[in-house]
PDB file of C-alpha atoms and ligand atoms in Angstrom:
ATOM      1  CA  UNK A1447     -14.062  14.545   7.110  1.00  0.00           C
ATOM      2  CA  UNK A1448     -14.608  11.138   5.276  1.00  0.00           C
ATOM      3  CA  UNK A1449     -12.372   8.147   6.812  1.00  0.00           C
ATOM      4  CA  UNK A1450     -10.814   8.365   3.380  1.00  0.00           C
ATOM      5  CA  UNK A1451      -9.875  11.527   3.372  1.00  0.00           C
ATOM      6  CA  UNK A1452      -8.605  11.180   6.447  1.00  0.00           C
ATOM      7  CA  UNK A1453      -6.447   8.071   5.672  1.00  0.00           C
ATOM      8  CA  UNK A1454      -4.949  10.865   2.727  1.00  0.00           C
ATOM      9  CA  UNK A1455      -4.381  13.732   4.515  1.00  0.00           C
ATOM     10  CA  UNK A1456      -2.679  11.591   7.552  1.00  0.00           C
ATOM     11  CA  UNK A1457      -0.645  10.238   4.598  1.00  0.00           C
ATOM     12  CA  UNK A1458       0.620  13.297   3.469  1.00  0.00           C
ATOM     13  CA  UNK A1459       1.625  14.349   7.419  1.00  0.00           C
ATOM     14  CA  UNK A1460       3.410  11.133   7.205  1.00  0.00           C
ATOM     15  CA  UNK A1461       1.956   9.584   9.963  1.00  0.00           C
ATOM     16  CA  UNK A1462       2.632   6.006   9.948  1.00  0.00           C
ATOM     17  CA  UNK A1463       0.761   4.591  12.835  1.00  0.00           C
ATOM     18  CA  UNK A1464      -2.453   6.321  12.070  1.00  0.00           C
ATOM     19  CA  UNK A1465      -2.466   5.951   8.651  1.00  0.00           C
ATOM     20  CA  UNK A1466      -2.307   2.102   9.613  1.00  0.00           C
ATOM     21  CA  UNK A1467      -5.005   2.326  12.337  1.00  0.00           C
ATOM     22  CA  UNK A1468      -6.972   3.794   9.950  1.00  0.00           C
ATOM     23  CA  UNK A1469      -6.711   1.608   7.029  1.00  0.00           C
ATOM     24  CA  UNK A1470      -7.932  -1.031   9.905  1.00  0.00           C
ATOM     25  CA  UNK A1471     -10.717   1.466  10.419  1.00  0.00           C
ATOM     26  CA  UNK A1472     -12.128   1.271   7.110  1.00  0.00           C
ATOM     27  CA  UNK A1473     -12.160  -1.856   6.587  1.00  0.00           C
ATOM     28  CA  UNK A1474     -13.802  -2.811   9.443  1.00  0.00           C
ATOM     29  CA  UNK A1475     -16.647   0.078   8.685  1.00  0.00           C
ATOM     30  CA  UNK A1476     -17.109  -1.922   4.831  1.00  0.00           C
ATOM     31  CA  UNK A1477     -15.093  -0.197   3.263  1.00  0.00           C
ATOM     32  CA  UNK A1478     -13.952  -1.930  -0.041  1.00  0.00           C
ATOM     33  CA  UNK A1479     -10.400  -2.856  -0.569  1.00  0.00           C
ATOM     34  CA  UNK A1480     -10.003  -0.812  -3.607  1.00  0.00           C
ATOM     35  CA  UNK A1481     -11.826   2.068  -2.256  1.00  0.00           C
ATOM     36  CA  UNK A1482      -9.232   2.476   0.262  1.00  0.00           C
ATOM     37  CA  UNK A1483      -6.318   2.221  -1.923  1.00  0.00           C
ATOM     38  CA  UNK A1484      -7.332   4.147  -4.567  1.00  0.00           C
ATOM     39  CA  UNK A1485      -9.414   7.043  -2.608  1.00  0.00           C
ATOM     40  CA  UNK A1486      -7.398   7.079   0.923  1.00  0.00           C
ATOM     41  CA  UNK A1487      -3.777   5.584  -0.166  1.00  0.00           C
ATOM     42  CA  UNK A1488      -3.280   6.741  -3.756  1.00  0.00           C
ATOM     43  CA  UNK A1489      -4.798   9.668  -3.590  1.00  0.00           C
ATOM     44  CA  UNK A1490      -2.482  11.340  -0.177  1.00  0.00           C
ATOM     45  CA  UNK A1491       0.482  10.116  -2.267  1.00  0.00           C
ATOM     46  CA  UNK A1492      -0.595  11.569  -5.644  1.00  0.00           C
ATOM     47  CA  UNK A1493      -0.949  14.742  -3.865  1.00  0.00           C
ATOM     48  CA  UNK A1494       2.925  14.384  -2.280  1.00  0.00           C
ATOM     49  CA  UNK A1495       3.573  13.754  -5.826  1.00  0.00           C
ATOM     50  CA  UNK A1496       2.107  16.772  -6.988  1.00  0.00           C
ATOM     51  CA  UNK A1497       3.626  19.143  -4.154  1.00  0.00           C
ATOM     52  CA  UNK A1498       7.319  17.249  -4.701  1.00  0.00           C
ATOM     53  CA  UNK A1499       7.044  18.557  -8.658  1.00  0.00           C
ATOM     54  CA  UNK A1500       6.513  21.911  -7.139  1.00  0.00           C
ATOM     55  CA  UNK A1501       8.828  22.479  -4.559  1.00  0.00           C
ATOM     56  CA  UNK A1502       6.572  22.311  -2.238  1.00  0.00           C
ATOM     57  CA  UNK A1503       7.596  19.633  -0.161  1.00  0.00           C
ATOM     58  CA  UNK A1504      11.289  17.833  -0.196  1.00  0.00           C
ATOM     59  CA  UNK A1505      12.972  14.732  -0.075  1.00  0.00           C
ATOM     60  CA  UNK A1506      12.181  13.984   3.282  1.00  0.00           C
ATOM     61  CA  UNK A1507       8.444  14.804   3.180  1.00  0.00           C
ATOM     62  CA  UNK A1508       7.997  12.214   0.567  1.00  0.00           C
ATOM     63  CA  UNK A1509      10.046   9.650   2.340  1.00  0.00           C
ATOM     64  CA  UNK A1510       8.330  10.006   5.118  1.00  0.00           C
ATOM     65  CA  UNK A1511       4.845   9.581   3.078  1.00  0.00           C
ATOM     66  CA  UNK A1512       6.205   6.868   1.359  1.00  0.00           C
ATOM     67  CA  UNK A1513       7.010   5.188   4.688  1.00  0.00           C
ATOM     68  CA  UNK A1514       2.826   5.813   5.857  1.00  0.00           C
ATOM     69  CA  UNK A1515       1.651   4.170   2.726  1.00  0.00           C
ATOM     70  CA  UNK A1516       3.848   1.248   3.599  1.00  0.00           C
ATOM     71  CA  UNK A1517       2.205   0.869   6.718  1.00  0.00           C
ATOM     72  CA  UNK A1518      -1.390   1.741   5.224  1.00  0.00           C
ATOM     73  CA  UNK A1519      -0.341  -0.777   2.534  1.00  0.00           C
ATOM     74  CA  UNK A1520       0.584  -3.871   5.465  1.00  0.00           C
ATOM     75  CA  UNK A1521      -3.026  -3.918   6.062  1.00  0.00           C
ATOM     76  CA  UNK A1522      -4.362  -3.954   2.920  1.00  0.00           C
ATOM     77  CA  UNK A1523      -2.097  -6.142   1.060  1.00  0.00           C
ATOM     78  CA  UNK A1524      -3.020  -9.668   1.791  1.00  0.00           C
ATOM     79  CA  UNK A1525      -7.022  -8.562   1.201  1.00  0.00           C
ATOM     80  CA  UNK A1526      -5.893  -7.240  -2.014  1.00  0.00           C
ATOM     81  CA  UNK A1527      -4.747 -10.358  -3.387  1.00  0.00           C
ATOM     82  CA  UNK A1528      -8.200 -12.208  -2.131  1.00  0.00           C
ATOM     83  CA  UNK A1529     -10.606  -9.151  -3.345  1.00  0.00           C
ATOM     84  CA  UNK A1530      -8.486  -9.835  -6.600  1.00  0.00           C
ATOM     85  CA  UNK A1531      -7.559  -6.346  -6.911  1.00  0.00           C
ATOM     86  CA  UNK A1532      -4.613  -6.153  -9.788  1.00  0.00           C
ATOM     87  CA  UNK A1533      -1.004  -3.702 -10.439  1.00  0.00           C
ATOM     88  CA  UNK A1534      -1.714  -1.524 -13.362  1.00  0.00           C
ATOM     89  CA  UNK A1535       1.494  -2.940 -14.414  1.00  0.00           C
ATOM     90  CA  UNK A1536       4.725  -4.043 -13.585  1.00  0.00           C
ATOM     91  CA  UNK A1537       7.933  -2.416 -14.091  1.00  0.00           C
ATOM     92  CA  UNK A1538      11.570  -3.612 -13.223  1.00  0.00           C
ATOM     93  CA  UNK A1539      13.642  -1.020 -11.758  1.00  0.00           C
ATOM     94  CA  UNK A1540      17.010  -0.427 -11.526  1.00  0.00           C
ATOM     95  CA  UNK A1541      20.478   1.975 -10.906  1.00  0.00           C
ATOM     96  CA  UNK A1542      22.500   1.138 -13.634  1.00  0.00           C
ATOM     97  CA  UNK A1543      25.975  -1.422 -13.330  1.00  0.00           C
ATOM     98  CA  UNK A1544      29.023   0.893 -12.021  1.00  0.00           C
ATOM     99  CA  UNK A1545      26.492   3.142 -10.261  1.00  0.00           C
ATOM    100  CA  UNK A1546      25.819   3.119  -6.751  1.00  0.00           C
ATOM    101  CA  UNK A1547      23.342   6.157  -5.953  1.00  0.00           C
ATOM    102  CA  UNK A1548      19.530   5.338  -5.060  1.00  0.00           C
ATOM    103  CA  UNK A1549      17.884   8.127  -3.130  1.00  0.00           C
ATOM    104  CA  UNK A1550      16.509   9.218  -6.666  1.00  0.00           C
ATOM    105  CA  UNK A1551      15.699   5.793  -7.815  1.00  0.00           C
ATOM    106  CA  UNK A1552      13.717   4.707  -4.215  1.00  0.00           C
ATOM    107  CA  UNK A1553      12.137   8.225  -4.327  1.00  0.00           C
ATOM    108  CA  UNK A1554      10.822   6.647  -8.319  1.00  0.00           C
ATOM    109  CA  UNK A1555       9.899   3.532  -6.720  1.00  0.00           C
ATOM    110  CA  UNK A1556       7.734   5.200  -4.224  1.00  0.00           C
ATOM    111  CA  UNK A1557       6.359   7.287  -6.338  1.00  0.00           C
ATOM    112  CA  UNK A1558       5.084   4.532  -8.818  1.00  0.00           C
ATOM    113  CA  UNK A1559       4.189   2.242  -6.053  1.00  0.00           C
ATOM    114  CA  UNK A1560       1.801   5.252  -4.807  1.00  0.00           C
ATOM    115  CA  UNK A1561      -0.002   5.264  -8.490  1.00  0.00           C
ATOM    116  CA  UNK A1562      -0.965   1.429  -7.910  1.00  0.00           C
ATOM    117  CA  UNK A1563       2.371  -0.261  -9.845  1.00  0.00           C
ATOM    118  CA  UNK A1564       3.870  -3.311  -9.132  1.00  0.00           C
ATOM    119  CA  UNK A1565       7.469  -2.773  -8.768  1.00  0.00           C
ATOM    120  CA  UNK A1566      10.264  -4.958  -8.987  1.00  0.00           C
ATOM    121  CA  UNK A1567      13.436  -3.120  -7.601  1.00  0.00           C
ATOM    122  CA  UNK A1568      16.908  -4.615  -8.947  1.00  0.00           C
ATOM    123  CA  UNK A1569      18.711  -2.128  -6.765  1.00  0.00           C
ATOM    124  CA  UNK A1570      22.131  -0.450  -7.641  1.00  0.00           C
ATOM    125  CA  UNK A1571      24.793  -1.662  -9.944  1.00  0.00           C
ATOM    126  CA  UNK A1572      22.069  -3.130 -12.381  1.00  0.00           C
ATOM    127  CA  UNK A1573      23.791  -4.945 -15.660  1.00  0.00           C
ATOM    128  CA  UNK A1574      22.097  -4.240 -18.756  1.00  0.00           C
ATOM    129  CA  UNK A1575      21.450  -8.284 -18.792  1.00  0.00           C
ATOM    130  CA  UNK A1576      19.652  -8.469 -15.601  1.00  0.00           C
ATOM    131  CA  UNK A1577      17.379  -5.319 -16.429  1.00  0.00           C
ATOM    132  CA  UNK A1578      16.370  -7.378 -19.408  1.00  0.00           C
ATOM    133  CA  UNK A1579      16.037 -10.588 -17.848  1.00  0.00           C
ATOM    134  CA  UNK A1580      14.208  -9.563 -15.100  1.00  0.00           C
ATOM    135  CA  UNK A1581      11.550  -8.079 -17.371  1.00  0.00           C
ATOM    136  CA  UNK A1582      11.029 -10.971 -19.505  1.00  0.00           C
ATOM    137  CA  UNK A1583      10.392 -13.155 -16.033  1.00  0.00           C
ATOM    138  CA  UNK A1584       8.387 -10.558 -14.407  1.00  0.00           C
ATOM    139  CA  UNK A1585       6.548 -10.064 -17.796  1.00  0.00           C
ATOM    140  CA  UNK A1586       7.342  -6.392 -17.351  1.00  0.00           C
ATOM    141  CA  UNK A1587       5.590  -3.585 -19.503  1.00  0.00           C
ATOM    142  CA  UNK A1588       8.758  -0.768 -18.596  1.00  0.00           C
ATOM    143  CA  UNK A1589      12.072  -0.889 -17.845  1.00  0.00           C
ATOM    144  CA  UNK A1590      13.307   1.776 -15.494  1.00  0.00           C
ATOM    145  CA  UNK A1591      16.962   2.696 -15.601  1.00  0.00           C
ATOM    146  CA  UNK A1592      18.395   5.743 -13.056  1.00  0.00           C
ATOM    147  CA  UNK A1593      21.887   6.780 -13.505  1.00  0.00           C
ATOM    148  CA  UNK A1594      23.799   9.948 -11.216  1.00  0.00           C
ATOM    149  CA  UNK A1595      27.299   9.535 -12.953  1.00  0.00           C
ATOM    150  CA  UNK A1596      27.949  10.692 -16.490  1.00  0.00           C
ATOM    151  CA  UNK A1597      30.741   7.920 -16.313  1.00  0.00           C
ATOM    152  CA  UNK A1598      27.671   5.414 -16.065  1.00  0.00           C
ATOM    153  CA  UNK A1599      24.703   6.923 -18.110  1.00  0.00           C
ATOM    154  CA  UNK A1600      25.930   5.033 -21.216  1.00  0.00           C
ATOM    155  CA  UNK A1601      25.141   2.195 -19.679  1.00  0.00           C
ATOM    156  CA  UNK A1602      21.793   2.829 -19.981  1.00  0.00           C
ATOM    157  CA  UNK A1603      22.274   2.227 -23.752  1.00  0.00           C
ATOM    158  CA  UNK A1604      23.550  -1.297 -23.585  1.00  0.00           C
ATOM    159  CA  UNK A1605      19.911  -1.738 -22.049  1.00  0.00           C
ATOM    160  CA  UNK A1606      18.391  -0.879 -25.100  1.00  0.00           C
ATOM    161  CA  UNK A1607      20.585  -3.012 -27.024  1.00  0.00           C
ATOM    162  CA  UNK A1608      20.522  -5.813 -24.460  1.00  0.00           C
ATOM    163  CA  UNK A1609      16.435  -5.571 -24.900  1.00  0.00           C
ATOM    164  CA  UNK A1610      16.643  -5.519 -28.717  1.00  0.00           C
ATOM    165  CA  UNK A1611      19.123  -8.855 -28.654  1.00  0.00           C
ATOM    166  CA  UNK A1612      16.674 -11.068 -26.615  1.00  0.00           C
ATOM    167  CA  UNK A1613      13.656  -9.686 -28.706  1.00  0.00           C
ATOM    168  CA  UNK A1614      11.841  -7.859 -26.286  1.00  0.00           C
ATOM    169  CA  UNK A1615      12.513  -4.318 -27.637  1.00  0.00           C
ATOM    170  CA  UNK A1616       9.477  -3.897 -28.876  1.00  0.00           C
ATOM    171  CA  UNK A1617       6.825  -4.894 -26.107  1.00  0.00           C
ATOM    172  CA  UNK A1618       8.794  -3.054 -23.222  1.00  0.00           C
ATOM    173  CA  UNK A1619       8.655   0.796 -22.763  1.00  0.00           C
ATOM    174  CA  UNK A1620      12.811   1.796 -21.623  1.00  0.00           C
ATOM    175  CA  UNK A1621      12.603   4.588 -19.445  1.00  0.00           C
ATOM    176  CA  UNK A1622      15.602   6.412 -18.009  1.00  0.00           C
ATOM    177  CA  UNK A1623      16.013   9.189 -15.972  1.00  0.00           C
ATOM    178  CA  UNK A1624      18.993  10.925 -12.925  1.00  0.00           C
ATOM    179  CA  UNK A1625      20.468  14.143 -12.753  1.00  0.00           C
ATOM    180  CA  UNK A1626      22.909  13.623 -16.048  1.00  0.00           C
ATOM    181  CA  UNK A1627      20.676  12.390 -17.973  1.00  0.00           C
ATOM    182  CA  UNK A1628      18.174  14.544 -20.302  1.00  0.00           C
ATOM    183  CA  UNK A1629      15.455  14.279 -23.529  1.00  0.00           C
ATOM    184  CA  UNK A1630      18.424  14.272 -25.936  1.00  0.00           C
ATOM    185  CA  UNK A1631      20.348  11.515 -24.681  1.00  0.00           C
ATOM    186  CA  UNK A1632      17.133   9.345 -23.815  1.00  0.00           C
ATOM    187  CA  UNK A1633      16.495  10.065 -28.135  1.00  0.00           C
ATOM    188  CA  UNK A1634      20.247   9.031 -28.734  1.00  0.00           C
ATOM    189  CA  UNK A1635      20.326   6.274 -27.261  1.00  0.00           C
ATOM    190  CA  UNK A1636      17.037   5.097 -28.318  1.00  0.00           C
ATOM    191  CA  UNK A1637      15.024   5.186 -25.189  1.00  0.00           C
ATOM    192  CA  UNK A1638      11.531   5.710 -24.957  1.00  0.00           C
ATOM    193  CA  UNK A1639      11.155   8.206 -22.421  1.00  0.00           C
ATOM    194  CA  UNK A1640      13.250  10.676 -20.416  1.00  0.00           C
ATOM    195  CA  UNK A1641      11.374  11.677 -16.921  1.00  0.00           C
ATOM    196  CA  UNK A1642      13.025  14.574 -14.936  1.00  0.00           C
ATOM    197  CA  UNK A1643      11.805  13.647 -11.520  1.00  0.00           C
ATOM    198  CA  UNK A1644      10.534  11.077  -9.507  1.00  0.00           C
ATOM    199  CA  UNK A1645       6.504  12.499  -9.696  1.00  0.00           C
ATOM    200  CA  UNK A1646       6.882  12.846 -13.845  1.00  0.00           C
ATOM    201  CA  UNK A1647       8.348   9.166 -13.803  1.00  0.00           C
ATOM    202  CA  UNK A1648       5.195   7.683 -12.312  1.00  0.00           C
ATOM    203  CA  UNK A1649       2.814   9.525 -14.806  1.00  0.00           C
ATOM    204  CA  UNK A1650       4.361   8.472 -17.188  1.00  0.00           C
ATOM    205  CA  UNK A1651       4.415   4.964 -16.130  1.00  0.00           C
ATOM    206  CA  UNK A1652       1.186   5.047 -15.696  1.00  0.00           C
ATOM    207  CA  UNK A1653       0.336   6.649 -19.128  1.00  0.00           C
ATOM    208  CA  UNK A1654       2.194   3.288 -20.485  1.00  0.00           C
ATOM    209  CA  UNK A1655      -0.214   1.053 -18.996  1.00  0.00           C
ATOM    210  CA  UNK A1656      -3.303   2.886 -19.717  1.00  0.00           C
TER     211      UNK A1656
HETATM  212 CO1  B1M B 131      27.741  10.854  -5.524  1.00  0.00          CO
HETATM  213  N1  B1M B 131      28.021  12.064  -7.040  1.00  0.00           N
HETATM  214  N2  B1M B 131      29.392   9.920  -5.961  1.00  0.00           N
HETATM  215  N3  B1M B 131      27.410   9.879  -3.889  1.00  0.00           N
HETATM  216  N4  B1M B 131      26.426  12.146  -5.108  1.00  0.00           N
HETATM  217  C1  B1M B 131      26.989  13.038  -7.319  1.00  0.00           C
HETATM  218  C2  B1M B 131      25.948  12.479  -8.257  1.00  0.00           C
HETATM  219  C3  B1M B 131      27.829  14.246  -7.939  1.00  0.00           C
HETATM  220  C4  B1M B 131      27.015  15.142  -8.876  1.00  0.00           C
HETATM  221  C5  B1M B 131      28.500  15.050  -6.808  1.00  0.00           C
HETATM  222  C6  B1M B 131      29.384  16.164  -7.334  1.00  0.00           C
HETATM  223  O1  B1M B 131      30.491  15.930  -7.743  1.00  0.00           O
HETATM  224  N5  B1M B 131      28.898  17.384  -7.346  1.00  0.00           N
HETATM  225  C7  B1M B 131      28.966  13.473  -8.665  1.00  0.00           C
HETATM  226  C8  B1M B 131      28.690  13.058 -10.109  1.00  0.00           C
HETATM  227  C9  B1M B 131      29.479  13.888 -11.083  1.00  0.00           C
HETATM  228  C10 B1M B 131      29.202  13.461 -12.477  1.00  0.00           C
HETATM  229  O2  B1M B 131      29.172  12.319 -12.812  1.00  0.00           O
HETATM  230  N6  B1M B 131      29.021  14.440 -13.290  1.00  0.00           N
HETATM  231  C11 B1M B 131      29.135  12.266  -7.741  1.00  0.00           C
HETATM  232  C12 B1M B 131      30.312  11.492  -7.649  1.00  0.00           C
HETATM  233  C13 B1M B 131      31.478  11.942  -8.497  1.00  0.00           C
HETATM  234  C14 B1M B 131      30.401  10.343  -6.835  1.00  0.00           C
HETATM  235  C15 B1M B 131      31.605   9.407  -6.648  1.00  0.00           C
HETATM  236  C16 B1M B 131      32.362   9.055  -7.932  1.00  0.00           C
HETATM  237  C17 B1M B 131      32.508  10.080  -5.603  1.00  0.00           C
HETATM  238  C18 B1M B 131      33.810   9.355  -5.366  1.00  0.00           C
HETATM  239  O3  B1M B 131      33.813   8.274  -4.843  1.00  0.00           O
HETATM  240  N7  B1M B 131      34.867   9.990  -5.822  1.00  0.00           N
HETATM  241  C19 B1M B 131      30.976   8.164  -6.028  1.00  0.00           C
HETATM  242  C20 B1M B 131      30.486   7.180  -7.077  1.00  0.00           C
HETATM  243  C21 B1M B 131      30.031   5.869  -6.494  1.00  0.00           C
HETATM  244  C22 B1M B 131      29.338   5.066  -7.548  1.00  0.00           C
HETATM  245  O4  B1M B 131      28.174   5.289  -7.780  1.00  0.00           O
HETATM  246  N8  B1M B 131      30.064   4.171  -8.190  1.00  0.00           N
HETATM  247  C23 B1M B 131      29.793   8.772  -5.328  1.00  0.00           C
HETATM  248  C24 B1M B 131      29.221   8.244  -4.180  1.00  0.00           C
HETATM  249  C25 B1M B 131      28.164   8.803  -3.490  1.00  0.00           C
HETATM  250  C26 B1M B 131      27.645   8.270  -2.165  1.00  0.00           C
HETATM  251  C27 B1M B 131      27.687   6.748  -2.034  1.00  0.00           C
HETATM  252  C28 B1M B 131      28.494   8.876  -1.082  1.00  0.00           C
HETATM  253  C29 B1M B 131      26.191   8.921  -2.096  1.00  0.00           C
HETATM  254  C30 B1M B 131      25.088   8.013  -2.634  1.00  0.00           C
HETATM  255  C31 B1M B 131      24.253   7.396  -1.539  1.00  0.00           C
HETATM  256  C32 B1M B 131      23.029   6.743  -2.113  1.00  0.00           C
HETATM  257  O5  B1M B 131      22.507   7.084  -3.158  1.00  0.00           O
HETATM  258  N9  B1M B 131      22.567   5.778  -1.355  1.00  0.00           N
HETATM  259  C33 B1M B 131      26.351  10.094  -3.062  1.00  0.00           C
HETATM  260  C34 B1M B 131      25.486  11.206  -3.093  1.00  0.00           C
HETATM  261  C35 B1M B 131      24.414  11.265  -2.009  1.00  0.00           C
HETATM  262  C36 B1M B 131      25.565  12.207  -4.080  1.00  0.00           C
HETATM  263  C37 B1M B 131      24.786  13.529  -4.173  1.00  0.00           C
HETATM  264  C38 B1M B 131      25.350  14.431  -3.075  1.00  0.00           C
HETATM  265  C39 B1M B 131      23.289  13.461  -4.009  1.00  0.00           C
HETATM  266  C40 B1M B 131      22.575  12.514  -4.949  1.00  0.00           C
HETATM  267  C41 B1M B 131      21.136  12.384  -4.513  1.00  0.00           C
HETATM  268  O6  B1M B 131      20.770  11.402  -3.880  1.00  0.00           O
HETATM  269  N10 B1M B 131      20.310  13.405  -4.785  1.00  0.00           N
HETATM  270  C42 B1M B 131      25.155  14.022  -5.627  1.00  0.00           C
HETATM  271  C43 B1M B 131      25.306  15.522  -5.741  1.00  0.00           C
HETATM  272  C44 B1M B 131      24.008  16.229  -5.928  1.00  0.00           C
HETATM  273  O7  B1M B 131      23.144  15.754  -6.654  1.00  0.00           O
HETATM  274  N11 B1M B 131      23.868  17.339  -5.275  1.00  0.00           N
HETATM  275  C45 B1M B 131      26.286  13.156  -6.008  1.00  0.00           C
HETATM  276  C46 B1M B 131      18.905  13.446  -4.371  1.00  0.00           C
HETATM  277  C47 B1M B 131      18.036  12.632  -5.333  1.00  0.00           C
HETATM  278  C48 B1M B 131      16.582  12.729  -4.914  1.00  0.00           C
HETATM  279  O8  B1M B 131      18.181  13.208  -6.613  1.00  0.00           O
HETATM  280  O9  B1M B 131      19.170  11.102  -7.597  1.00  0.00           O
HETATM  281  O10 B1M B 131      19.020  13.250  -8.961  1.00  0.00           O
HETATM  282  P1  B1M B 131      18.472  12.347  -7.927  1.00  0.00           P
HETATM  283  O11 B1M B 131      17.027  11.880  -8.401  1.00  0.00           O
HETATM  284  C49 B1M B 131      16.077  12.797  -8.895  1.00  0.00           C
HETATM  285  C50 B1M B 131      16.063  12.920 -10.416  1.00  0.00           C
HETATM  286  O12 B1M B 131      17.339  12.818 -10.987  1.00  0.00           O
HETATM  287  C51 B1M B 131      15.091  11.880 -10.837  1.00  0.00           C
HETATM  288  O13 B1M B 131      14.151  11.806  -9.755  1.00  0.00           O
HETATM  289  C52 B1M B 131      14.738  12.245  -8.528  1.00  0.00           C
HETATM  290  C53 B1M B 131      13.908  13.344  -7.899  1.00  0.00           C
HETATM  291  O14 B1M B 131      12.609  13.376  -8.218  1.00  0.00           O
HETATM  292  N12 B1M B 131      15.505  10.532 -11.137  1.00  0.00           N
HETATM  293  C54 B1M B 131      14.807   9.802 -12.042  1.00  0.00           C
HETATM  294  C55 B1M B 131      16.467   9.754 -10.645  1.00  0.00           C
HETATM  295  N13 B1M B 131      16.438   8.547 -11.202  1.00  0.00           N
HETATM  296  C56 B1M B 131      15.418   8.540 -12.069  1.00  0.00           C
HETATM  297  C57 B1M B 131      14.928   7.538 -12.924  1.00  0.00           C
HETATM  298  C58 B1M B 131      13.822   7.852 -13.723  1.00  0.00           C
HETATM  299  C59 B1M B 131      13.243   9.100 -13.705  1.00  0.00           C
HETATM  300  C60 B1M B 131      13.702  10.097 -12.853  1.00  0.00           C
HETATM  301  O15 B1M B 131      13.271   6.977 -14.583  1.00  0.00           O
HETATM  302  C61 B1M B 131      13.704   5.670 -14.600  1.00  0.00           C
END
C-alpha cells in the first residue's frame, strides 16, 4: 500500500498518532505538500464523508477522523503556507444568536475543513451582524448558518437581510442548514442553499468555489 493510502485509510480508523507519524513520513520520503493533503488527508476524510451520508459510520466515527486529520494537518500546516498551497475558499461559520447547539455545526466544520476550506468558526449564539461582518473581513465567499430550534431558525433570515443592508448580498453564497430547517424555508427566506447534512454541506461548499 502507497504511504498515501496509508495516511487515508489510518484516517478513516481514526488513528491520530499514526496518521501524524505518517504525514512526517511522507514528507521526509519527498513527498509534496499538496500531494499529501489532497491524496492522503482529503481523500480518508472524503471517504468518512461519503460513509456518514450513508449510514455507514456515525457521529463518533467522524469525530474521531476529524480529530486524525487535525493531527495529520499539525504537520503539514506551517509547510503549506511556505509551499504556497491556498483554501479553495473561505467560509464564516456560525450557530445562529439564541441558539446554543454545535455538534451539527463542528461535524460541518470538519467536514469542509476535510475538502481543503478555510474555515472561520463564529461558534454558537451568532448575531446576524457578526455573520456579516465577519465575512466582509475574512473576504468570505459563503456564509454558513446552523440552527436546532424552530424558535431560532428565523434568525437565519435577518442574515440575509443583514447581508443585503451592508451590500454584500450579492458576492456571498448564504447557506443554512439543522434539523428544523428544510429547502422551503432556505427559498422563503431567501437563502441560497439548504444542505441536509454535514457531508452535502461541504459539496456544496465546494461547488461554490469551483
Ligand atoms: Co437541545 N433540543 N435544547 N440541547 N437538543 C433539540 C434540538 C430538540 C429537538 C430536543 C427535543 O425536544 N426532542 C429540541 C428542539 C425542539 C424544536 O425546536 N423543535 C431541543 C430543545 C427544546 C432544547 C432546549 C430549549 C431545552 C431546554 O432548555 N428546555 C435547549 C435550548 C438551548 C439553546 O440552544 N438556547 C437545548 C439545549 C441542549 C443542550 C445544550 C443540552 C444540548 C446541545 C449541546 C451542544 O450542541 N453542544 C442539546 C442537544 C444535544 C440536543 C439533541 C438531543 C441533539 C442535537 C444534536 O447534536 N444532534 C436534540 C434532539 C435530537 O436531535 N435528537 C435537541 C446531532 C447532530 C449531529 O445533528 O445538529 O441536526 P444536527 O446536525 C446535522 C444536520 O442537521 C446538519 O448536519 C448534521 C449532520 O450531518 N446540519 C447542517 C446542522 N447544521 C448544519 C448547517 C448546514 C448544513 C447542515 O449548513 C450551514
Amino acid at each position: 500500500m502507497s504511504i498515501l493510502n496509508e495516511i487515508s485509510q489510518n484516517l478513516q480508523q481514526g488513528k491520530a498518532k499514526v496518521v501524524k507519524e505518517l504525514v512526517q513520513k511522507a514528507i521526509d520520503e519527498g513527498f509534496e505538500v499538496k500531494q499529501i493533503l489532497e491524496e492522503g488527508l482529503l481523500a480518508g476524510m472524503s471517504v468518512i464523508g461519503e460513509k456518514f451520508k450513508n449510514n455507514e459510520v456515525y457521529v463518533p466515527d467522524v469525530l474521531i477522523a476529524a480529530r486524525a486529520m487535525n493531527a495529520g494537518m499539525e504537520i503539514l500546516k506551517p509547510l503549506l503556507v511556505t509551499s504556497g498551497v491556498k483554501a479553495k475558499g473561505t467560509v464564516v461559520i456560525g450557530t445562529v444568536k439564541g441558539d446554543l447547539h454545535d455538534i451539527g455545526k463542528n461535524l460541518v466544520r470538519m467536514m469542509m475543513e476535510g475538502q481543503g476550506l478555510e474555515v472561520i468558526d463564529l461558534g454558537i449564539d451568532v448575531p446576524a451582524e457578526k455573520f456579516v461582518s465577519s465575512a466582509i473581513e475574512h473576504n468570505a465567499g459563503i456564509i454558513a448558518c446552523s440552527a436546532l430550534l424552530t424558535t431560532t431558525m428565523g434568525e437565519m433570515k435577518n442574515v440575509v437581510e443583514e447581508a443585503k443592508k451592508q451590500g454584500i448580498r450579492d458576492k456571498v453564497t448564504i447557506m443554512v442548514g439543522g434539523a428544523p430547517v428544510n429547502e422551503k424555508f432556505c427559498e422563503s427566506i431567501g437563502a441560497d442553499i439548504y444542505a441536509p447534512d454535514a457531508a452535502s454541506a461541504a459539496e456544496e461548499a465546494v461547488k461554490v468555489f469551483a
